[in-house]
PDB file of C-alpha atoms in Angstrom:
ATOM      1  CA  UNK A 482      -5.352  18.098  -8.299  1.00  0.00           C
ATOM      2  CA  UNK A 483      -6.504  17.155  -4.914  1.00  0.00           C
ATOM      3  CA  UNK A 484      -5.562  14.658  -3.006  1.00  0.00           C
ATOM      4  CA  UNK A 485      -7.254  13.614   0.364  1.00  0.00           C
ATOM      5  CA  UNK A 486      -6.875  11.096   2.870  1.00  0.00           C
ATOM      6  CA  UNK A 487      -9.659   8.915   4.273  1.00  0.00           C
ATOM      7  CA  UNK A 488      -8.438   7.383   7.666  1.00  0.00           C
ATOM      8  CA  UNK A 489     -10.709   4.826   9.770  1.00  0.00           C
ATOM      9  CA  UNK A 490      -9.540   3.339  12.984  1.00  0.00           C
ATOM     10  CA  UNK A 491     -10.205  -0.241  14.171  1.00  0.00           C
ATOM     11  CA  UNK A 492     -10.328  -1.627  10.196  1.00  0.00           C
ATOM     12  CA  UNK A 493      -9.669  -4.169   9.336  1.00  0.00           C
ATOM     13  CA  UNK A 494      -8.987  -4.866  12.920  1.00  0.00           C
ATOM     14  CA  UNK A 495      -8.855  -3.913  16.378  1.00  0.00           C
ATOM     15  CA  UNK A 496      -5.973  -1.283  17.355  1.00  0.00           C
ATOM     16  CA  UNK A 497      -5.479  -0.777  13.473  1.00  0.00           C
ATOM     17  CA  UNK A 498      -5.935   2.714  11.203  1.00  0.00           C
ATOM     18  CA  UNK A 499      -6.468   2.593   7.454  1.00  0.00           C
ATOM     19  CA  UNK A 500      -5.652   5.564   5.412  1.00  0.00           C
ATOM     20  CA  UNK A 501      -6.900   5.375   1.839  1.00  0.00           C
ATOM     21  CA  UNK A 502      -6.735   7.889  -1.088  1.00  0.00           C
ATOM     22  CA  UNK A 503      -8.802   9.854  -2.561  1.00  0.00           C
ATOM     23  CA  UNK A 504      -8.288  11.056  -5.626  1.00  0.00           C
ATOM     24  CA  UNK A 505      -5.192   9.467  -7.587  1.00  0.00           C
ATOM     25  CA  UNK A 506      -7.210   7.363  -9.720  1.00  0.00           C
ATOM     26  CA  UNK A 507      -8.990  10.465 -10.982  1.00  0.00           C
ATOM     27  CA  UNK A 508      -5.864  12.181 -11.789  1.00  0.00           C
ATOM     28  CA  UNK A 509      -4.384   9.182 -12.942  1.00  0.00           C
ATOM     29  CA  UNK A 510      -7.455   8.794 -15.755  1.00  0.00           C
ATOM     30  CA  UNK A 511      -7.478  13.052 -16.289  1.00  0.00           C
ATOM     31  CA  UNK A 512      -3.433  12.646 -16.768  1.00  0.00           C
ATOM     32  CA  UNK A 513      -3.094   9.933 -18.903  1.00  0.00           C
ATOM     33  CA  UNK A 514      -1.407   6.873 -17.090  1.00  0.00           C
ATOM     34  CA  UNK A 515      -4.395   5.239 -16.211  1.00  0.00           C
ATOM     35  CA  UNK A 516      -4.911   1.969 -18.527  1.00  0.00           C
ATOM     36  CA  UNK A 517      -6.798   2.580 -21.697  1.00  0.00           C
ATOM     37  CA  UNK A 518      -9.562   0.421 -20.155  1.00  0.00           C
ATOM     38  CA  UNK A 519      -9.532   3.384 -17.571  1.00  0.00           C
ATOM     39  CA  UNK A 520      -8.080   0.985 -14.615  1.00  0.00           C
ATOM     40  CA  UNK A 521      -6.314   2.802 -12.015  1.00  0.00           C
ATOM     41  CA  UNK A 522      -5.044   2.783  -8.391  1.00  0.00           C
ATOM     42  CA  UNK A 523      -6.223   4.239  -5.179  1.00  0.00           C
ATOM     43  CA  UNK A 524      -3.518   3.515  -2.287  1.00  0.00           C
ATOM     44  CA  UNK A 525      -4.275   1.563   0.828  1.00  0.00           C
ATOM     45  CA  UNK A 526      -1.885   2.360   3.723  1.00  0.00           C
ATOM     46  CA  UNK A 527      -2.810  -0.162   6.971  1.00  0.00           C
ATOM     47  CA  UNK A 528      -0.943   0.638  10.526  1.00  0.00           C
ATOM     48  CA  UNK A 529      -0.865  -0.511  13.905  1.00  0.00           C
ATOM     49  CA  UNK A 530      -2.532   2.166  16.227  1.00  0.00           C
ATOM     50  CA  UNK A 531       0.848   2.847  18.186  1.00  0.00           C
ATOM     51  CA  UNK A 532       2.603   3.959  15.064  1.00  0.00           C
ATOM     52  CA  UNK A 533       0.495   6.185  14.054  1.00  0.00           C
ATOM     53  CA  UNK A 534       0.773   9.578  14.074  1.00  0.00           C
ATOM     54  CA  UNK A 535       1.887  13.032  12.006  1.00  0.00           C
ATOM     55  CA  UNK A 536       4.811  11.638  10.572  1.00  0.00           C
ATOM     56  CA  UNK A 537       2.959   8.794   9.312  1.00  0.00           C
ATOM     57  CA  UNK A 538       0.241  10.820   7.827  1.00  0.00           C
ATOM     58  CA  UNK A 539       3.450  12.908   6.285  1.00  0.00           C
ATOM     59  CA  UNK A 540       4.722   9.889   4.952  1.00  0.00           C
ATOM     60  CA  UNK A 541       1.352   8.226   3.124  1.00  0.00           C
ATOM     61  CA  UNK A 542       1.035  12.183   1.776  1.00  0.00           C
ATOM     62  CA  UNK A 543       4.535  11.899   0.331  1.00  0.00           C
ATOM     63  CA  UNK A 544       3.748   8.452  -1.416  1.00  0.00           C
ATOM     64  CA  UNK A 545       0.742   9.531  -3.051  1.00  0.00           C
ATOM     65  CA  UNK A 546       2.700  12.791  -4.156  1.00  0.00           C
ATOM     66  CA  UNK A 547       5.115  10.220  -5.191  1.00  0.00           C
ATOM     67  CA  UNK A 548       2.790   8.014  -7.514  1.00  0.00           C
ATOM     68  CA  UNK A 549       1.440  11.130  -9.262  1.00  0.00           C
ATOM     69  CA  UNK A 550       5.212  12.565 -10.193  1.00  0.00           C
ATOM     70  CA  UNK A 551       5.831   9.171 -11.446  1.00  0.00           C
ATOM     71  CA  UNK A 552       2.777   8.843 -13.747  1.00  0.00           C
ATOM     72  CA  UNK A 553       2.727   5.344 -13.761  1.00  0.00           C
ATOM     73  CA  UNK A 554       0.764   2.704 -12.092  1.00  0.00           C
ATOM     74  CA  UNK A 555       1.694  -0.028  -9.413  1.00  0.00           C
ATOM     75  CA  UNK A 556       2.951  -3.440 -10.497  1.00  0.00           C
ATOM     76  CA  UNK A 557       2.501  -6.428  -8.268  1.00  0.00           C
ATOM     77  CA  UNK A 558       5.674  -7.600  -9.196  1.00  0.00           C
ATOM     78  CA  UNK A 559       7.537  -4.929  -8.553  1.00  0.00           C
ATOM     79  CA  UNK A 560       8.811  -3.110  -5.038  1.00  0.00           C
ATOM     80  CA  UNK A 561       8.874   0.086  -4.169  1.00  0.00           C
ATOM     81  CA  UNK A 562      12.095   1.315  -2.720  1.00  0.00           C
ATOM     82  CA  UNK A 563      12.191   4.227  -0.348  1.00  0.00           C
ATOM     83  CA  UNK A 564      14.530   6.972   0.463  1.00  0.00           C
ATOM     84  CA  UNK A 565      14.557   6.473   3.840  1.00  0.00           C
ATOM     85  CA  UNK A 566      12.289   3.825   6.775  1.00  0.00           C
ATOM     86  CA  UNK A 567       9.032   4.294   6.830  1.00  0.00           C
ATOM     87  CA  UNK A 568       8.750   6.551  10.026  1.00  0.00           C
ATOM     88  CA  UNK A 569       8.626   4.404  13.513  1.00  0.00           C
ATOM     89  CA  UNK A 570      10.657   2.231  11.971  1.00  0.00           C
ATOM     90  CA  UNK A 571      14.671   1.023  11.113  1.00  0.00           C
ATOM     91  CA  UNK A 572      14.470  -0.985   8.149  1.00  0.00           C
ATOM     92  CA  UNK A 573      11.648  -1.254   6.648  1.00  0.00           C
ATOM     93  CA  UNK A 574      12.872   0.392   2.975  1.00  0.00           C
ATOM     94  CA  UNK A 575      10.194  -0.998   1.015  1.00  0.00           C
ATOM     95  CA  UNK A 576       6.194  -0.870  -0.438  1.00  0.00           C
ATOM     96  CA  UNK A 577       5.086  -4.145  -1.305  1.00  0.00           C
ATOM     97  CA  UNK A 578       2.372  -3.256  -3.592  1.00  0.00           C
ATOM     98  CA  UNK A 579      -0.567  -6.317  -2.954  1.00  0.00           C
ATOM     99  CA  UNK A 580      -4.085  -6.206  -3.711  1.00  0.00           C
ATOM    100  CA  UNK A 581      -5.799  -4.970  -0.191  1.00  0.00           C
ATOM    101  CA  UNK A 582      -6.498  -8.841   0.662  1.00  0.00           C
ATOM    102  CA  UNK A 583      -6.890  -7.687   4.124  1.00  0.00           C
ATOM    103  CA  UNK A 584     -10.335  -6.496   3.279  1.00  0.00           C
ATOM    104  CA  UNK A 585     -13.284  -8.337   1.548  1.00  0.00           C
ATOM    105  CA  UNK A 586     -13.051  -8.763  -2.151  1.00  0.00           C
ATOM    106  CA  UNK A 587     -15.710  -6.254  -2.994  1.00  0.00           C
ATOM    107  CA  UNK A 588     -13.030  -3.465  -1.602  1.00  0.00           C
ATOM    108  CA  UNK A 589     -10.162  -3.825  -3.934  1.00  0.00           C
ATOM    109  CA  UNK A 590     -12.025  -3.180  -6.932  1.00  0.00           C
ATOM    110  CA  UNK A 591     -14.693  -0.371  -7.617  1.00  0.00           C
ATOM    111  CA  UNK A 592     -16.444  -0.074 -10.867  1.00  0.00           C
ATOM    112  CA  UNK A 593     -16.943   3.321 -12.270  1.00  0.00           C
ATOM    113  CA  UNK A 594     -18.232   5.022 -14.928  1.00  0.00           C
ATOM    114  CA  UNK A 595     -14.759   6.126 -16.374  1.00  0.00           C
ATOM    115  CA  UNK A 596     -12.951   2.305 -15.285  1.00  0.00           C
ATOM    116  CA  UNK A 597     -12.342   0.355 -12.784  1.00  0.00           C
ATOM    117  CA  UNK A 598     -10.689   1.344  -9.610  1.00  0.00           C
ATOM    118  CA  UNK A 599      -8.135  -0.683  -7.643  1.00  0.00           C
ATOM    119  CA  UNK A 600      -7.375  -0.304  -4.295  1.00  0.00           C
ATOM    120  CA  UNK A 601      -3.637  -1.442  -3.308  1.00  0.00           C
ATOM    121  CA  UNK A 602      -2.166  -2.011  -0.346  1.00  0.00           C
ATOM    122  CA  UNK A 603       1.168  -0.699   0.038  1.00  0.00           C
ATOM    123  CA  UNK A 604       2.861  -2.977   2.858  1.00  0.00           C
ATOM    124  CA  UNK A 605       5.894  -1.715   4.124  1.00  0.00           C
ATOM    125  CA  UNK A 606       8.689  -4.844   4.203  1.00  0.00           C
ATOM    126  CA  UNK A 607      12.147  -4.929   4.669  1.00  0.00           C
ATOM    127  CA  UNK A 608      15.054  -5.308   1.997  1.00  0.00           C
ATOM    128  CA  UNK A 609      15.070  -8.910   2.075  1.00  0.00           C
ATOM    129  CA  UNK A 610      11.308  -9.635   1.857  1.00  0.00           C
ATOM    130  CA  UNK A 611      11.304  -7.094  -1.149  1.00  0.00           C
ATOM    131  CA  UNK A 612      13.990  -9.646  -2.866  1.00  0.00           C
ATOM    132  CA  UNK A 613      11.450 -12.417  -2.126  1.00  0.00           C
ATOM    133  CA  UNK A 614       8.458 -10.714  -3.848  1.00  0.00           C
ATOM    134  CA  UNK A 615      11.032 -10.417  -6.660  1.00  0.00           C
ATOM    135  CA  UNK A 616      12.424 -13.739  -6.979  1.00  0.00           C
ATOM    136  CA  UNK A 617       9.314 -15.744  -6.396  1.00  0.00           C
ATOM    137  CA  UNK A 618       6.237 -13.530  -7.309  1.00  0.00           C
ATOM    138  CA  UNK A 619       3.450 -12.156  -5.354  1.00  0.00           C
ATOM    139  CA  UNK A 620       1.475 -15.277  -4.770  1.00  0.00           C
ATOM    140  CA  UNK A 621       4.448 -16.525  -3.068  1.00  0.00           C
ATOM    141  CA  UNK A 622       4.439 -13.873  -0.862  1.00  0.00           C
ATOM    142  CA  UNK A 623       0.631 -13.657   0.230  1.00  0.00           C
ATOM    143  CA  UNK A 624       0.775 -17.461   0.700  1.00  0.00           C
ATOM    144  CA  UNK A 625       3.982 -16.923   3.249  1.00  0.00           C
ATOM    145  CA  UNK A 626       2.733 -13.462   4.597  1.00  0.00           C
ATOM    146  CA  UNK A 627      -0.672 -15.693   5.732  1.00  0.00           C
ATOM    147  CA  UNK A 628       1.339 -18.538   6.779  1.00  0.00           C
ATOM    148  CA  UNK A 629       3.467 -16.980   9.395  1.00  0.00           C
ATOM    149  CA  UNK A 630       0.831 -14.616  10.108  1.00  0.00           C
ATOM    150  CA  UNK A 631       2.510 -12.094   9.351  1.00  0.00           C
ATOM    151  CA  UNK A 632       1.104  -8.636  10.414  1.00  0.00           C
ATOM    152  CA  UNK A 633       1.558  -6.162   7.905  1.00  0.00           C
ATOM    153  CA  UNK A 634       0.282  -3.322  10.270  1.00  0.00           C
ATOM    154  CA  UNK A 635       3.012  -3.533  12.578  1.00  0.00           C
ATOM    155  CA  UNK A 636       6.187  -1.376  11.946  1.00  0.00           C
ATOM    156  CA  UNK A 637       8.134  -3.426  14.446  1.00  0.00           C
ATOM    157  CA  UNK A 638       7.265  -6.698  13.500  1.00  0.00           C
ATOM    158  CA  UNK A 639      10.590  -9.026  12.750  1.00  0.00           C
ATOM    159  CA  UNK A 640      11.532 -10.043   8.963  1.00  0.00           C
ATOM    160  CA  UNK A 641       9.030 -12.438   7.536  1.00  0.00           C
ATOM    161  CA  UNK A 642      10.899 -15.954   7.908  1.00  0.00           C
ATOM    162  CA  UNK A 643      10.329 -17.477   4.741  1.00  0.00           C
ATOM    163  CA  UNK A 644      12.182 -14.748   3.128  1.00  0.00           C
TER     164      UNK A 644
END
């Protein structure tokens, strides 16, 4: 299985690189642990310019590796807790797995022949933001995320305040 990374700077905004997969929802469908409606996931990785770099590329490579050797999809509901910060940062331990609202609607979903095709942004949050997703649900957290304008693509940014 291959997968490759598509990387565009200046998207959504300025001073901002996407990296998007290629590939996972393919393997997902050929493996088995896509939905039987053939939904599956393609990741969405968003980063402040200054941050990025090798290791970051090493780390959104290790992710998708990851989600393959888990076999199972991403749940809006549910976290994903890391071995160790998310490189250029201290303590941010956690994917916060959102639709890619950062983007138009017609992004985060792709209709293909074999089922539809998600694209999900993986925001990386800190211990006590990944409690709030938990305890209150993800529309909780995209309303407080937008109301403290929160920028997702900033590995330095503080702790989101409504957590």
């Amino acid at each position: 299985m291959k997968v490759r990374l598509a990387g565009f700077a200046d998207v959504p905004g300025d001073e901002q690189v996407t990296l998007v997969t290629q590939g996972l929802a393919g393997a997902a469908r050929r493996g088995g642990w896509a939905r039987s409606d053939g939904y599956a996931q393609e990741l969405v990785f968003v980063f402040d310019r200054r941050h990025f770099g090798e290791e970051i590329l090493d780390f959104v490579l290790t992710c998708a590796r990851r989600f393959v050797e888990q076999r199972q999809l991403l749940s809006w509901t549910e976290p994903v807790r890391l071995n160790a910060p998310v490189p250029s940062s201290t303590e941010l331990r956690f994917l916060l797995p959102t639709p890619a609202a950062l983007f138009d609607d017609d992004f985060q979903f792709v209709a293909e022949r074999d089922g539809e095709t998600n694209f999900c942004l993986l925001v990386p949050a800190y211990a006590v933001e990944a409690e709030f997703l938990a305890a209150n649900g993800p529309d909780a957290l995209y309303d407080a995320l937008e109301e403290h304008e929160v920028d997702v693509s900033d590995l330095g940014r503080a702790v989101l305040s409504a957590a």
